[in-house]
Tab-separated table of C-alpha atoms and ligand atoms in Angstrom:
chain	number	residue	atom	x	y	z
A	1	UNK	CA	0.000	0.000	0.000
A	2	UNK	CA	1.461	3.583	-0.975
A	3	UNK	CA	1.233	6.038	1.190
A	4	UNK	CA	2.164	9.322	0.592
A	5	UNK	CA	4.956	9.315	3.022
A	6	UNK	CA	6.531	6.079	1.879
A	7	UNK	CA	9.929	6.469	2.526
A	8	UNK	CA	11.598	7.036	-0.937
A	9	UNK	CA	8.822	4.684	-3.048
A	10	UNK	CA	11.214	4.876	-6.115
A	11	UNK	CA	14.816	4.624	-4.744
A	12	UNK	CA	17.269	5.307	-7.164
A	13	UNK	CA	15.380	5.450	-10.037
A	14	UNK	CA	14.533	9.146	-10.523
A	15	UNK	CA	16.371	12.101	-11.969
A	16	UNK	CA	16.229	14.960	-10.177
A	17	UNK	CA	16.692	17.863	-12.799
A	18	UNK	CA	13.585	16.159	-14.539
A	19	UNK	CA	11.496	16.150	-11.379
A	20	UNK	CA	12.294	18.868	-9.735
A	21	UNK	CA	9.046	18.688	-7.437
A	22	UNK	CA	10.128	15.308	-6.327
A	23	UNK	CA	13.395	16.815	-4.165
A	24	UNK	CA	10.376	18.582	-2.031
A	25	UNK	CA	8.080	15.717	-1.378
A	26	UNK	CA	11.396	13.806	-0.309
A	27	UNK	CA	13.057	16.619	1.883
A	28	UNK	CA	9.517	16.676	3.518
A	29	UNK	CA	9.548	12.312	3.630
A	30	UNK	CA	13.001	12.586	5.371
A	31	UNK	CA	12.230	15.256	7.778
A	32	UNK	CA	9.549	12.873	9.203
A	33	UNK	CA	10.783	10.227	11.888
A	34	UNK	CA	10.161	6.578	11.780
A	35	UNK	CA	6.983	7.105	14.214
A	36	UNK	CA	5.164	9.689	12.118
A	37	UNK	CA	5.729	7.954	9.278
A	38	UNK	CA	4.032	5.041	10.752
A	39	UNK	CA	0.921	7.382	12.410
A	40	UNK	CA	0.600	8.454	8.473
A	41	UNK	CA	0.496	4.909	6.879
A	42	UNK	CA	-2.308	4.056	10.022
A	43	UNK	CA	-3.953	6.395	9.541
A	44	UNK	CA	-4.416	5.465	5.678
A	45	UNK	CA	-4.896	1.629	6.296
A	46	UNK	CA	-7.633	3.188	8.952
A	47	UNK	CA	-9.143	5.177	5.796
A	48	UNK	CA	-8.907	2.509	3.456
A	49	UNK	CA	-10.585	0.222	5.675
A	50	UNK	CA	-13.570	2.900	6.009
A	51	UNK	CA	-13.373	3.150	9.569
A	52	UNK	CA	-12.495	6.372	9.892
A	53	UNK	CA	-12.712	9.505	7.827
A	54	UNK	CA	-10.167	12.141	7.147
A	55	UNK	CA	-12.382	14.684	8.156
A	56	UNK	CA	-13.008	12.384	11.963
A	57	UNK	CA	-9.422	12.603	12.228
A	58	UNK	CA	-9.218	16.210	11.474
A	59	UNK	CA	-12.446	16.671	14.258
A	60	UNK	CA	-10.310	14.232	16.941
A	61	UNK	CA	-6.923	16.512	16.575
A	62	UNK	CA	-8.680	20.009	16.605
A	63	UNK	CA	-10.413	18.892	20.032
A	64	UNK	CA	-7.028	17.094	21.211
A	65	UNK	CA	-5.508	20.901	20.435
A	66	UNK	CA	-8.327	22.656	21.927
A	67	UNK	CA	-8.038	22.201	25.570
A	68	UNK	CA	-5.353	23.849	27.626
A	69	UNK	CA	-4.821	25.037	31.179
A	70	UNK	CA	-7.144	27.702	30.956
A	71	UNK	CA	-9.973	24.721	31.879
A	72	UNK	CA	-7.956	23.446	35.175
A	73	UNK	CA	-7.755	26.903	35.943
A	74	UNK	CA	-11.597	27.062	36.110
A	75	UNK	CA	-11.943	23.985	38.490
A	76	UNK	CA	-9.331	25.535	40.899
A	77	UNK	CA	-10.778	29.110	41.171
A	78	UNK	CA	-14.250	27.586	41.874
A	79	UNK	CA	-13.043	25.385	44.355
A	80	UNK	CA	-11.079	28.360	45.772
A	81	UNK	CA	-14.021	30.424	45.794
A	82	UNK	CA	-16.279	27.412	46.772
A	83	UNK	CA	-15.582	25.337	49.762
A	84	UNK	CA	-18.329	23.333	49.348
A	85	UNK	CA	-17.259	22.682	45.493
A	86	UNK	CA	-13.796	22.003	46.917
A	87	UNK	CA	-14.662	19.329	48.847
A	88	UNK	CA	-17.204	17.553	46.173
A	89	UNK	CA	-13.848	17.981	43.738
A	90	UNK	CA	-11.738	16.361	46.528
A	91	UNK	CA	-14.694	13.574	47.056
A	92	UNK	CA	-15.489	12.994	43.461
A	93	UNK	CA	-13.616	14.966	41.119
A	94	UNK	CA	-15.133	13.901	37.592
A	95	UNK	CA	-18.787	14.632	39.162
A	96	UNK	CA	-17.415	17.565	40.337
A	97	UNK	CA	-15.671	19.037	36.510
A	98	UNK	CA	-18.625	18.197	35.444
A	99	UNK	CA	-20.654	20.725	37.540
A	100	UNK	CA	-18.955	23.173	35.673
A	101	UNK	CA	-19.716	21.079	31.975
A	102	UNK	CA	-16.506	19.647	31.830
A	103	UNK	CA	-16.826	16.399	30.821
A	104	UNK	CA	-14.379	13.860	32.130
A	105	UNK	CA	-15.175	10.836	31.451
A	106	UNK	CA	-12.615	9.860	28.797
A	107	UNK	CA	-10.731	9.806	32.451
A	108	UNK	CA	-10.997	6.269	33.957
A	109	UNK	CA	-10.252	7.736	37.369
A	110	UNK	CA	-9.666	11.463	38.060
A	111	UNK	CA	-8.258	12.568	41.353
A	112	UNK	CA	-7.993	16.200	42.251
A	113	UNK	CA	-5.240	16.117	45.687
A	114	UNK	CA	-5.380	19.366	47.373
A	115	UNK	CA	-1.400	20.883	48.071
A	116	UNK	CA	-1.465	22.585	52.208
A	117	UNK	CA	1.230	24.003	53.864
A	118	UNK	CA	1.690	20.542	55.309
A	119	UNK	CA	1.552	18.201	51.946
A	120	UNK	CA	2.742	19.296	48.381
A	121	UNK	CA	1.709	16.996	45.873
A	122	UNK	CA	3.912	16.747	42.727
A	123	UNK	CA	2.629	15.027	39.413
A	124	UNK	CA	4.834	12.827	37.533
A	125	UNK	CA	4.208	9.834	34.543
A	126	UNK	CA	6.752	7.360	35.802
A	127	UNK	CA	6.243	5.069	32.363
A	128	UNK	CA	5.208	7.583	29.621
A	129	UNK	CA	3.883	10.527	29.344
A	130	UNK	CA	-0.182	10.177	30.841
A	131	UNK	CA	-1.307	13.651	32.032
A	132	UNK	CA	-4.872	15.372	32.230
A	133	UNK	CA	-5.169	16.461	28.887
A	134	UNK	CA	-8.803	17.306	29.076
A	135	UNK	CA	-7.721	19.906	31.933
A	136	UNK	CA	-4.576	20.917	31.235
A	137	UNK	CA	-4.121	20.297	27.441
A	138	UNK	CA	-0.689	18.894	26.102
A	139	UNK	CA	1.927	18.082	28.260
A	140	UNK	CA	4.872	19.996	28.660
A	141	UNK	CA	8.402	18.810	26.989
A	142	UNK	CA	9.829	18.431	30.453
A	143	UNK	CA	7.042	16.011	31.949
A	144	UNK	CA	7.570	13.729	29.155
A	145	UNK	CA	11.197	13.544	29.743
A	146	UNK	CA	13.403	10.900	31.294
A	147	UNK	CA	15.311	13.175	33.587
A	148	UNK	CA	11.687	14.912	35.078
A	149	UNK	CA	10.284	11.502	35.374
A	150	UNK	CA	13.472	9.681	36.964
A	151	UNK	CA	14.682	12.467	39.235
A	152	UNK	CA	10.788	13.355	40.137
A	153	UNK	CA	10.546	9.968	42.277
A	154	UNK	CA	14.474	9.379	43.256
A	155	UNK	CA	14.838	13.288	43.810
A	156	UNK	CA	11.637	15.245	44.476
A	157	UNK	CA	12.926	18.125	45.593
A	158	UNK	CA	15.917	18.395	43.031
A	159	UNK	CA	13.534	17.742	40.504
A	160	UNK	CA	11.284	20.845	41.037
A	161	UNK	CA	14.740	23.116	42.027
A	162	UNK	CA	15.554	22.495	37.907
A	163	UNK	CA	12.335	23.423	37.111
A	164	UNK	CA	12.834	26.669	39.182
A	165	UNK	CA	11.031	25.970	42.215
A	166	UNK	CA	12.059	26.231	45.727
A	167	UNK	CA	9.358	23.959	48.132
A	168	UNK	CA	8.870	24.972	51.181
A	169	UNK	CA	11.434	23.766	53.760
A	170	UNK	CA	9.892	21.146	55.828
A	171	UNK	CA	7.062	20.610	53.742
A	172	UNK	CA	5.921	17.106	52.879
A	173	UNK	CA	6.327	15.851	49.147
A	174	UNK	CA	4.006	13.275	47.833
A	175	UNK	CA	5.107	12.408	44.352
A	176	UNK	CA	1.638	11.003	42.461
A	177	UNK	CA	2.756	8.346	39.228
A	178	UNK	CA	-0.211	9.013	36.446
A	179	UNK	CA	-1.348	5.711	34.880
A	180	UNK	CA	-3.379	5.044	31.727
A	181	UNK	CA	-6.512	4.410	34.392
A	182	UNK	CA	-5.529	7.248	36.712
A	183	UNK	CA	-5.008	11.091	36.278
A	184	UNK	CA	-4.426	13.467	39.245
A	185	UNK	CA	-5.188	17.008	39.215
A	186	UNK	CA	-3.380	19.491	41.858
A	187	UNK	CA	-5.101	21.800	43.906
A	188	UNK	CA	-2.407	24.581	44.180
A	189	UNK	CA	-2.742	26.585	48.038
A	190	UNK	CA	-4.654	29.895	47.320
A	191	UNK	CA	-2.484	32.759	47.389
A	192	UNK	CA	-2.193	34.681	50.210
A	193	UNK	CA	-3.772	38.252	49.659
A	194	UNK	CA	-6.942	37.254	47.798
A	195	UNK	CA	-9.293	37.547	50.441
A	196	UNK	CA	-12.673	38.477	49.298
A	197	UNK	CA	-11.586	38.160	45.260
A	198	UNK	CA	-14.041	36.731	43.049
A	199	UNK	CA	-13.822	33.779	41.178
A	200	UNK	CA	-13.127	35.661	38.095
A	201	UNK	CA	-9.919	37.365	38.909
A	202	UNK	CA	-8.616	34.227	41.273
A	203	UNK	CA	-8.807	32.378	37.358
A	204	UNK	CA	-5.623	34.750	36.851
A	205	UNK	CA	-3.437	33.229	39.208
A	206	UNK	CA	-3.943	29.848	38.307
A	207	UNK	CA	-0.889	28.569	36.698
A	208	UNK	CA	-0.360	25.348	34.535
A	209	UNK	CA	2.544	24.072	36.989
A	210	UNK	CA	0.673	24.887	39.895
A	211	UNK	CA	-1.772	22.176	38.780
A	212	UNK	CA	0.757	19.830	38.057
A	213	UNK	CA	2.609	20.760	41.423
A	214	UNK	CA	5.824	21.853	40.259
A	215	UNK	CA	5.007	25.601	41.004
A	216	UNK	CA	2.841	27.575	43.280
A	217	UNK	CA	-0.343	29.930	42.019
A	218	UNK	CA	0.860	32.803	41.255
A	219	UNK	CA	1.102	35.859	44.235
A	220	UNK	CA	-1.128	38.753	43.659
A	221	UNK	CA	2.258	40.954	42.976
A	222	UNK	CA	3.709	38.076	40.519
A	223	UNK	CA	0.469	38.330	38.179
A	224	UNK	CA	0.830	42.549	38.662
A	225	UNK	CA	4.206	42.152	37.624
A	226	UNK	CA	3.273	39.679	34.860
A	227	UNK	CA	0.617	41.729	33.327
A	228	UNK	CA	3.234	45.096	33.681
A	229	UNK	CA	5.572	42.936	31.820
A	230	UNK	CA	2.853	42.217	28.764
A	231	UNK	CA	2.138	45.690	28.693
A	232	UNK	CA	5.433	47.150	28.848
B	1	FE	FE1	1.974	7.647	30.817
């Protein structure tokens, strides 16, 4: 079956200065590594086969691409704002998402694990690379690393120093291993200073990191300074 990223289908056998189109469709063929060449030749045996279309595969990708923190974020300012919410999240936290109309349950098992001054939970995929995608969106290089997931069990603390955060001395770490069947979302503390804020602007100081625990939410100064920063 040809695909139309077969590596070089005519070895050899072509002239160059009589195809000059062909030297693009191979620089593009050689540019692709031995896994995407292989997702591209699925995905045609899955087309040929008629069990999926190009345009469901288009539909699956554009709603892999469109989540992304900003729908964590959400489930941490209301539980922030909500204590009641908070602990629903904490009891149940797929009936809880979907509350708020996020549906979760592509998620065998979501937990949401609350970070105190006592206990700071830290995310890592031990085997691969399994993350909350529906709250958080694609993973990060670093999480699908080996040295973020080695050093994140053998090294907690060293681990989140490289990513450029300090934990609190004497704080416990918990380091949580994703599975296929399990995904954990972090409850980052609430930022001191926000007394009284609404939902709306606590959203701002959510942080990706923070809901993976390798960060904190961000201060009330850091997201002034942040914002002076975009503006300036
Ligand atoms: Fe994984």
């Amino acid at each position: 079956m040809a695909t139309n990223f077969d590596p070089d289908p005519h070895p050899h056998q072509h002239d160059h200065d009589a195809h000059p189109e062909y030297d693009t469709v191979e620089r593009v063929e050689h540019e692709l590594d031995y896994f995407q060449v292989r997702v591209l030749a699925l995905a045609d045996i899955l087309k040929e086969k008629g069990l999926l279309t190009t345009d469901e595969m288009r539909r699956a990708v554009e709603n892999i691409y469109s989540k992304s923190p900003a729908i964590g974020s959400r489930v941490v300012a209301r539980s922030w704002a909500d204590p009641a919410f908070k602990d629903r999240l904490l009891e149940d936290a797929s009936a809880a998402c979907l509350e708020l109309g996020i549906d979760t349950s592509s998620i065998n098992h979501l937990v949401a694990l609350e970070n105190t001054d006592e206990i700071h939970y830290m995310v890592v995929c031990t085997l691969c690379s399994c993350y909350p995608r529906l709250l958080l969106g694609q993973p990060p290089t670093w999480y699908k690393s080996f040295p973020y997931r080695s050093k994140a069990v053998a090294d907690p603390r060293g681990a989140l120093a490289d990513l450029g955060y300090e934990a609190p001395e004497g704080i416990e770490l918990r380091v949580v291993d994703s599975t296929a069947d399990c995904r954990y979302l972090v409850l980052p503390r609430r930022p001191a200073g926000t007394d009284g804020w609404s939902e709306e602007k606590l959203l701002a100081l959510v942080t990706r990191d923070s809901m993976i625990g390798v960060g904190d939410a961000l201060s009330p100064e850091e997201y002034e300074a942040g914002q002076e920063a975009v503006a300036g």
